[in-house]
Amino acid sequence: MIRGPFVPLGILIAIIVLAELLAMLGVSASIRWTVELVAVLLCGWWYLNQKNNEKETKAAEAFEAESAAANAEVDQLFQQLATDIREESGEVDTELERSTNLINDATQTLSGCFSQMTELVQLQEEQAREIYQRTAGHCEGEELGHGANQMNSFAQEAEGMLEEFITLLVNISKQSLEAVHHIDDMVEQLDGVFDLISNVEDLSGQTNLLALNASIEAARAGDMGRGFAVVADEVRTLSIRSTELNQQVREKINKAKDAVSNVRTTVGEMASTDMNASLQSKERVDAIFQQVSETNEFLTGTVQEMSNTTDQFGQVVGNAVRSLQFDDMVTQNIGTAREHLQCLIGIGNQLTSAAGQSSLDAEKVANLRQQLEQLRSSYADSQRKKVLSESMDEGDVELF
Amino acid sequence: MSVQSNIASDGKTLNISIIGRFDYSVHKEFRNAYSDHTNSRIAFKVDLRKAEYMDSSALGMLLLLKEHADKCQGSVSLHNPQPTVRKVLEIANFDRFFPIS
């Protein structure tokens, strides 16, 4: 097709040729010039108009091309975006699922550990109690007897024996002293015998003198007194023998006195026992008692403390187990997040299908808006639930 | 004299003081201090303030004094023992037989 200025130029030339022909045929010059002028003007206008149209068309074409390119780019972006959303959401969903599983596993393990810890601590406390009962002798019921209270019963036995020993010692002393008293009494009697002996000695002396006088008198009487002199001699001999006898008795009794004195010394030694050894033993036994009592006190205190510690441990474990409830909440939260992700995936799909078309029509936009609205409202719903469950600490939880 | 004694004017109380070691060496003196006093319901007061030492024979002597006192319905009390002497009395459970002050 021939375009541009050639068509109006051709027409102009044709009109001018026609006007010249008409002029040649006799048409007035003014008409001829008028026609030619009009033709020139028409031709100019047409040309200008044509030119203008051409420009507009070019601009429209350029715009169209640009817009198509832009659309294609947006389309591509949309598709990319949708794909990204879908893929990333899928990844996030997988990660969330994995996290949920991990948390559930960890929570179960932790719960198991905590309950085991509680059991172990209780076992430990029982063992401590048993040690306490065996060593300190604090035992319920009749089970005490064998070895439970060894230290205590040993100390009691020792004290009993020591007491018996001291009683025996004192009794021996008392009886020995009694014996010494009897010996002293006996020695007094022996001293009495000595008095008697000296009396007898006096008698012998006097008899001797008498006999001497009698023999003097007999000598003076001469033959008549000879018989009397014999008797007087005999009496004198008797008195001398009596004196000798007395001497022997005195010697014997003196020996007896020595022997009794030895007995007295021996018995006296028996009566005298130093009490320091007994005192020391007593102090040792008392020390053992004291030690046993202190040990008992210490053990009682420690076992009580241990019991308290176990209680506290139980409370701490209880708190820990209660804290493990976060598992439920986290699982719930992750569930909500996954729902949102599903929503996002849906939106992504919508976007993909929307991107396939040259433009987004009103219905699709409305659909997308509705989806977004749904997402927002369900998010708000889950936020409300979360606020409700945040008062977790108020509840108490049994150990499982 | 390691053993001193004096009888109260009413004859109802005999005070016996031990000076120095209260052991076998004084047994005769101790016995002599009380053996002649047989008044009914007599109170024997043994002052141990100056007794420095006491062995088992002293305990025996006190028991014999008690026997003597029992015979005449009397009583025996111990006074002012020093710590070491008090320990010996306590270990022999004499606080059960005698009032100690």
XYZ file of C-alpha atoms in Angstrom:
501
model
C 0.000 0.000 0.000
C 1.273 3.401 -0.892
C 1.345 5.641 2.068
C 2.733 9.002 3.032
C 2.355 12.172 1.024
C 2.123 10.463 -2.360
C -1.647 9.935 -2.335
C -2.688 13.571 -1.562
C 0.079 14.803 -3.889
C -1.311 12.618 -6.683
C -4.837 13.824 -5.990
C -3.560 17.459 -5.890
C -1.805 17.041 -9.187
C -4.974 15.420 -10.614
C -7.161 18.259 -9.368
C -4.699 20.906 -10.685
C -4.590 19.092 -14.033
C -8.415 18.954 -13.954
C -8.630 22.674 -13.110
C -6.161 23.532 -15.935
C -8.286 21.383 -18.257
C -11.404 23.201 -17.058
C -9.579 26.544 -17.559
C -8.712 25.508 -21.057
C -12.336 24.641 -21.619
C -13.308 28.151 -20.662
C -14.122 28.158 -17.046
C -13.411 31.513 -15.435
C -9.993 32.011 -13.897
C -11.408 32.820 -10.492
C -13.126 29.441 -10.296
C -9.998 27.824 -11.571
C -7.857 29.512 -8.835
C -10.450 28.835 -6.184
C -10.633 25.161 -7.075
C -6.904 24.949 -7.200
C -6.556 26.751 -3.841
C -9.192 24.548 -2.237
C -7.504 21.512 -3.659
C -4.142 22.630 -2.331
C -5.651 23.393 1.071
C -7.544 20.063 1.143
C -4.476 18.269 0.080
C -2.407 20.004 2.804
C -4.959 19.251 5.474
C -5.243 15.697 4.412
C -1.553 15.294 4.384
C -1.239 16.814 7.810
C -4.046 14.707 9.112
C -2.505 11.647 7.583
C 0.807 12.495 9.156
C -0.794 12.989 12.490
C -2.627 9.687 12.317
C 0.524 7.966 11.391
C 2.258 9.384 14.478
C -0.569 8.318 16.769
C -0.602 4.835 15.360
C 3.114 4.541 15.874
C 2.815 5.706 19.443
C -0.025 3.263 20.104
C 1.974 0.459 18.587
C 4.961 1.332 20.711
C 2.792 1.499 23.817
C 1.178 -1.785 22.969
C 4.519 -3.438 22.574
C 5.794 -1.967 25.805
C 2.699 -2.953 27.696
C 2.881 -6.520 26.368
C 6.484 -6.734 27.481
C 5.597 -5.369 30.899
C 2.705 -7.776 31.204
C 4.945 -10.668 30.336
C 7.443 -9.544 32.969
C 4.749 -9.147 35.638
C 3.367 -12.491 34.602
C 6.756 -14.055 34.987
C 7.233 -12.344 38.338
C 3.828 -13.507 39.506
C 4.605 -17.025 38.490
C 8.006 -16.854 40.141
C 6.472 -15.374 43.259
C 3.757 -18.013 43.394
C 6.266 -20.768 42.870
C 8.520 -19.302 45.524
C 5.686 -18.995 47.970
C 4.626 -22.580 47.321
C 8.094 -24.006 47.561
C 9.229 -21.969 50.540
C 5.971 -22.644 52.329
C 6.424 -26.332 51.640
C 9.956 -26.164 53.055
C 8.792 -24.265 56.098
C 5.958 -26.767 56.577
C 8.407 -29.685 56.426
C 10.736 -27.981 58.887
C 7.845 -27.239 61.198
C 6.703 -30.841 61.081
C 10.214 -32.024 61.836
C 10.444 -29.549 64.704
C 7.133 -30.771 66.112
C 8.380 -34.343 66.031
C 11.688 -33.360 67.623
C 9.946 -31.422 70.352
C 7.540 -34.299 71.022
C 10.405 -36.793 71.214
C 12.480 -34.507 73.446
C 9.519 -33.860 75.697
C 8.858 -37.543 76.114
C 12.515 -38.243 76.866
C 12.642 -35.365 79.330
C 9.467 -36.532 81.061
C 10.951 -39.997 81.352
C 14.164 -38.549 82.740
C 12.336 -36.425 85.270
C 10.215 -39.272 86.558
C 13.337 -41.430 86.756
C 15.140 -38.659 88.623
C 12.310 -38.462 91.128
C 12.424 -42.216 91.633
C 16.204 -42.169 92.058
C 16.095 -39.366 94.592
C 13.402 -41.192 96.541
C 15.523 -44.343 96.445
C 18.492 -42.348 97.678
C 16.458 -40.971 100.553
C 15.297 -44.467 101.496
C 18.905 -45.671 101.464
C 19.954 -42.766 103.651
C 17.134 -43.605 106.048
C 18.257 -47.202 106.209
C 21.840 -46.174 106.908
C 20.547 -43.879 109.610
C 18.437 -46.610 111.160
C 21.241 -49.131 111.085
C 23.875 -46.841 112.527
C 21.903 -44.696 114.934
C 19.494 -47.384 116.082
C 16.383 -45.412 115.318
C 14.170 -48.186 114.159
C 10.446 -48.596 114.161
C 9.029 -51.677 115.751
C 10.888 -54.744 116.932
C 13.486 -54.919 114.168
C 15.968 -52.982 116.266
C 17.667 -55.899 118.080
C 20.283 -57.191 115.651
C 23.166 -54.833 115.282
C 21.058 -51.759 114.763
C 22.026 -50.180 118.011
C 25.417 -51.760 118.514
C 27.318 -48.713 119.635
C 24.643 -47.647 122.026
C 24.110 -51.094 123.537
C 27.870 -51.606 123.720
C 28.263 -48.391 125.654
C 25.375 -49.348 127.929
C 26.877 -52.783 128.502
C 30.252 -51.253 129.269
C 28.679 -48.842 131.700
C 26.771 -51.660 133.405
C 29.925 -53.732 133.692
C 31.888 -50.811 135.026
C 29.202 -50.158 137.616
C 29.206 -53.810 138.674
C 32.970 -53.766 138.860
C 33.017 -50.684 141.071
C 30.327 -52.101 143.336
C 32.392 -55.267 143.665
C 35.502 -53.240 144.374
C 33.808 -51.199 147.075
C 32.323 -54.327 148.647
C 35.735 -55.999 148.692
C 37.165 -52.893 150.361
C 34.398 -52.866 152.876
C 34.778 -56.554 153.699
C 38.560 -56.268 153.858
C 38.237 -53.376 156.250
C 35.810 -55.387 158.310
C 38.405 -58.178 158.400
C 41.069 -55.644 159.433
C 38.784 -54.449 162.171
C 38.358 -58.028 163.369
C 42.136 -58.507 163.237
C 42.605 -55.327 165.234
C 40.128 -56.687 167.779
C 42.048 -59.950 167.833
C 45.368 -58.144 168.298
C 43.799 -56.372 171.256
C 42.894 -59.767 172.706
C 46.482 -60.964 172.139
C 47.745 -57.884 173.949
C 45.411 -58.966 176.817
C 47.072 -62.375 176.736
C 50.424 -60.626 177.103
C 49.123 -58.901 180.224
C 47.997 -62.259 181.569
C 51.388 -63.790 180.782
C 53.205 -61.054 182.636
C 50.882 -61.710 185.594
C 51.805 -65.373 185.417
C 55.488 -64.360 185.188
C 55.064 -62.277 188.336
C 53.515 -65.294 190.038
C 56.452 -67.480 188.969
C 58.914 -64.916 190.266
C 57.178 -64.782 193.614
C 57.004 -68.593 193.765
C 60.734 -68.685 193.051
C 61.380 -66.263 195.872
C 59.123 -68.281 198.137
C 60.992 -71.470 197.264
C 64.292 -69.704 197.909
C 63.093 -68.561 201.321
C 61.829 -72.069 202.058
C 65.220 -73.662 201.254
C 66.973 -71.094 203.486
C 64.576 -71.946 206.284
C 65.113 -75.678 205.658
C 68.925 -75.265 205.849
C 68.489 -73.467 209.109
C 66.427 -76.367 210.502
C 69.322 -78.769 209.809
C 68.599 -82.462 209.408
C 64.972 -81.926 210.388
C 64.487 -79.615 207.461
C 66.246 -81.809 204.878
C 62.985 -83.173 203.475
C 61.494 -79.703 203.318
C 64.587 -78.495 201.479
C 63.956 -81.078 198.758
C 60.361 -79.847 198.364
C 61.534 -76.256 198.314
C 64.057 -77.122 195.547
C 61.330 -78.816 193.551
C 59.046 -75.820 193.885
C 61.903 -73.581 192.749
C 62.570 -75.812 189.772
C 58.855 -75.665 188.923
C 58.803 -71.888 189.074
C 61.847 -71.673 186.817
C 60.211 -74.042 184.325
C 57.047 -72.009 184.551
C 59.014 -68.851 183.712
C 60.637 -70.651 180.749
C 57.201 -71.785 179.601
C 55.861 -68.249 179.876
C 58.808 -67.076 177.768
C 57.965 -69.634 175.118
C 54.275 -68.610 175.154
C 55.326 -64.969 174.812
C 57.570 -65.844 171.850
C 54.811 -67.845 170.165
C 52.252 -65.128 170.677
C 54.714 -62.553 169.352
C 55.164 -64.686 166.234
C 51.380 -64.959 165.971
C 51.189 -61.161 166.288
C 53.710 -60.785 163.465
C 51.689 -63.199 161.323
C 48.470 -61.320 162.086
C 50.216 -58.071 161.261
C 51.197 -59.527 157.874
C 47.591 -60.592 157.285
C 46.481 -57.097 158.259
C 48.849 -55.533 155.758
C 47.745 -57.898 153.005
C 44.058 -57.344 153.694
C 44.707 -53.632 153.935
C 46.269 -53.725 150.464
C 43.220 -55.614 149.254
C 41.023 -52.874 150.645
C 42.966 -50.099 148.929
C 42.368 -49.742 145.227
C 43.057 -46.547 143.410
C 39.874 -45.323 141.740
C 41.577 -43.377 138.958
C 41.539 -46.291 136.516
C 37.813 -46.726 137.107
C 37.302 -43.006 136.716
C 39.148 -43.055 133.416
C 37.092 -46.001 132.196
C 33.952 -44.196 133.235
C 35.071 -41.114 131.332
C 35.754 -43.213 128.253
C 32.297 -44.779 128.429
C 30.774 -41.346 128.884
C 32.737 -40.131 125.873
C 31.365 -43.026 123.818
C 27.852 -42.150 124.955
C 28.436 -38.561 124.017
C 29.803 -39.554 120.635
C 26.892 -41.888 119.941
C 24.467 -39.216 120.965
C 26.193 -36.627 118.768
C 26.274 -39.036 115.847
C 22.583 -39.718 116.337
C 21.831 -36.044 116.434
C 23.911 -35.422 113.320
C 22.262 -38.304 111.474
C 18.793 -37.209 112.512
C 19.535 -33.706 111.272
C 21.077 -34.878 108.042
C 18.284 -37.316 107.244
C 15.741 -34.594 107.933
C 17.672 -32.245 105.693
C 17.860 -34.929 103.040
C 14.133 -35.442 103.271
C 13.616 -31.698 102.845
C 15.987 -31.697 99.889
C 14.034 -34.547 98.316
C 10.812 -32.597 98.781
C 12.382 -29.547 97.196
C 13.737 -31.695 94.396
C 10.238 -33.054 93.825
C 8.899 -29.518 93.603
C 11.624 -28.479 91.186
C 10.982 -31.541 89.027
C 7.275 -30.756 89.206
C 7.984 -27.260 87.925
C 10.178 -28.679 85.173
C 7.477 -31.160 84.156
C 4.903 -28.416 84.184
C 7.191 -26.355 81.981
C 7.218 -29.297 79.584
C 3.606 -28.456 78.831
C 5.084 -25.927 76.410
C 5.246 -28.941 74.129
C 1.466 -28.909 73.770
C 1.382 -25.212 73.186
C 4.238 -25.232 70.730
C 2.658 -28.126 68.848
C -0.589 -26.204 68.761
C 1.174 -23.056 67.581
C 3.060 -24.944 64.925
C -0.218 -26.536 63.841
C -1.711 -23.068 63.437
C 1.365 -21.913 61.559
C 1.029 -24.884 59.245
C -2.598 -24.035 58.606
C -1.506 -20.553 57.656
C 1.095 -22.047 55.400
C -1.579 -24.141 53.698
C -3.466 -20.925 53.173
C -0.347 -19.319 51.715
C 0.126 -22.304 49.413
C -3.475 -21.873 48.290
C -2.838 -18.226 47.613
C 0.252 -19.187 45.692
C -1.800 -21.550 43.558
C -4.346 -18.848 42.957
C -1.615 -16.489 41.941
C -0.223 -19.072 39.544
C -3.561 -19.524 37.833
C -4.131 -15.781 37.826
C -0.759 -15.202 36.322
C -1.630 -17.405 33.374
C -4.126 -14.818 32.154
C -3.317 -11.566 30.459
C -4.844 -9.624 33.317
C -6.421 -10.066 36.726
C -10.130 -9.701 36.514
C -12.272 -8.401 39.358
C -13.474 -11.855 40.383
C -9.999 -13.175 40.853
C -8.965 -10.107 42.812
C -12.031 -10.543 45.024
C -11.157 -14.218 45.509
C -7.635 -13.349 46.502
C -8.881 -10.678 48.848
C -11.284 -13.197 50.405
C -8.460 -15.680 50.903
C -6.353 -13.018 52.555
C -9.286 -12.012 54.736
C -9.792 -15.635 55.798
C -6.112 -15.950 56.633
C -6.191 -12.797 58.722
C -9.322 -13.814 60.638
C -8.034 -17.318 61.417
C -4.732 -15.788 62.557
C -6.607 -13.472 64.899
C -8.550 -16.507 66.181
C -5.378 -18.429 66.963
C -3.896 -15.361 68.716
C -6.943 -15.283 70.996
C -6.483 -19.002 71.838
C -2.811 -18.398 72.578
C -3.630 -15.625 75.045
C -6.038 -18.017 76.793
C -3.418 -20.717 77.187
C -0.716 -18.354 78.459
C -1.924 -18.724 82.056
C -0.209 -22.120 82.079
C 1.647 -21.601 85.398
C -1.577 -21.495 87.341
C -2.294 -25.149 86.795
C -0.627 -27.933 88.782
C 0.610 -31.081 87.134
C 0.963 -34.582 88.504
C 4.207 -36.416 87.855
C 3.813 -39.118 85.303
C 45.776 -36.108 163.036
C 44.232 -36.789 159.645
C 40.833 -37.506 161.174
C 39.263 -35.040 163.539
C 35.942 -35.517 165.266
C 33.792 -33.637 167.695
C 30.461 -34.494 169.184
C 27.761 -31.856 169.455
C 26.738 -30.859 172.919
C 23.393 -32.642 172.638
C 25.198 -35.832 171.616
C 23.024 -36.178 168.540
C 25.571 -35.122 165.891
C 29.101 -36.289 165.358
C 31.222 -34.248 162.972
C 34.117 -36.080 161.378
C 36.644 -34.157 159.246
C 39.119 -35.854 156.975
C 42.355 -33.995 156.286
C 44.692 -35.019 153.461
C 44.515 -38.486 151.952
C 41.395 -40.466 152.768
C 42.762 -43.991 152.356
C 43.730 -47.145 154.266
C 46.266 -45.273 156.364
C 43.485 -43.528 158.298
C 41.152 -46.467 158.740
C 41.974 -47.001 162.382
C 41.558 -43.333 163.249
C 38.351 -43.189 161.290
C 36.948 -46.215 163.020
C 37.962 -44.904 166.412
C 36.256 -41.594 165.641
C 32.799 -43.207 165.474
C 32.933 -46.667 167.072
C 32.257 -45.413 170.590
C 29.238 -43.317 169.581
C 26.171 -45.479 169.626
C 23.509 -42.960 170.637
C 20.162 -43.673 169.105
C 19.387 -41.618 165.993
C 22.830 -40.029 165.937
C 23.779 -38.088 162.789
C 27.266 -38.652 161.429
C 28.402 -35.715 159.309
C 31.569 -36.389 157.331
C 33.288 -33.215 156.170
C 35.385 -33.862 153.049
C 36.418 -30.275 152.400
C 40.066 -31.024 153.177
C 40.139 -34.539 151.756
C 42.483 -34.498 148.757
C 42.276 -38.072 147.651
C 39.955 -40.982 148.119
C 40.453 -44.644 147.252
C 38.227 -47.687 147.466
C 39.099 -48.294 151.128
C 37.645 -44.861 151.964
C 34.428 -45.934 150.258
C 34.550 -49.141 152.301
C 35.052 -47.109 155.464
C 32.025 -44.952 154.663
C 29.929 -48.102 154.080
C 31.088 -49.495 157.447
C 30.170 -46.176 159.061
C 26.747 -46.494 157.454
C 26.370 -50.014 158.828
C 27.328 -48.709 162.246
C 24.824 -45.834 161.908
C 22.108 -48.235 160.750
C 22.605 -50.293 163.909
C 21.663 -47.292 166.045
C 19.030 -45.928 163.608
C 21.373 -43.047 162.833
C 22.255 -41.361 159.550
C 25.365 -40.499 157.556
C 25.792 -37.451 155.328
C 28.774 -36.260 153.299
C 29.720 -32.615 152.974
C 31.785 -30.351 150.714
C 33.613 -32.928 148.606
C 36.188 -31.521 146.190
C 35.617 -32.248 142.466
C 37.993 -35.229 142.302
C 36.519 -36.731 145.470
C 32.991 -36.031 144.248
C 33.788 -37.901 141.016
C 34.852 -40.971 142.996
C 31.657 -40.792 145.049
C 29.557 -40.448 141.892
C 31.209 -43.288 140.043
C 30.473 -45.574 143.025
C 26.860 -44.324 143.026
C 27.303 -43.171 146.619
C 24.803 -40.408 145.921
C 22.218 -43.194 146.133
C 23.300 -44.198 149.663
C 24.313 -40.855 151.166
C 23.032 -37.339 150.944
C 25.940 -35.299 149.541
C 26.016 -31.538 149.951
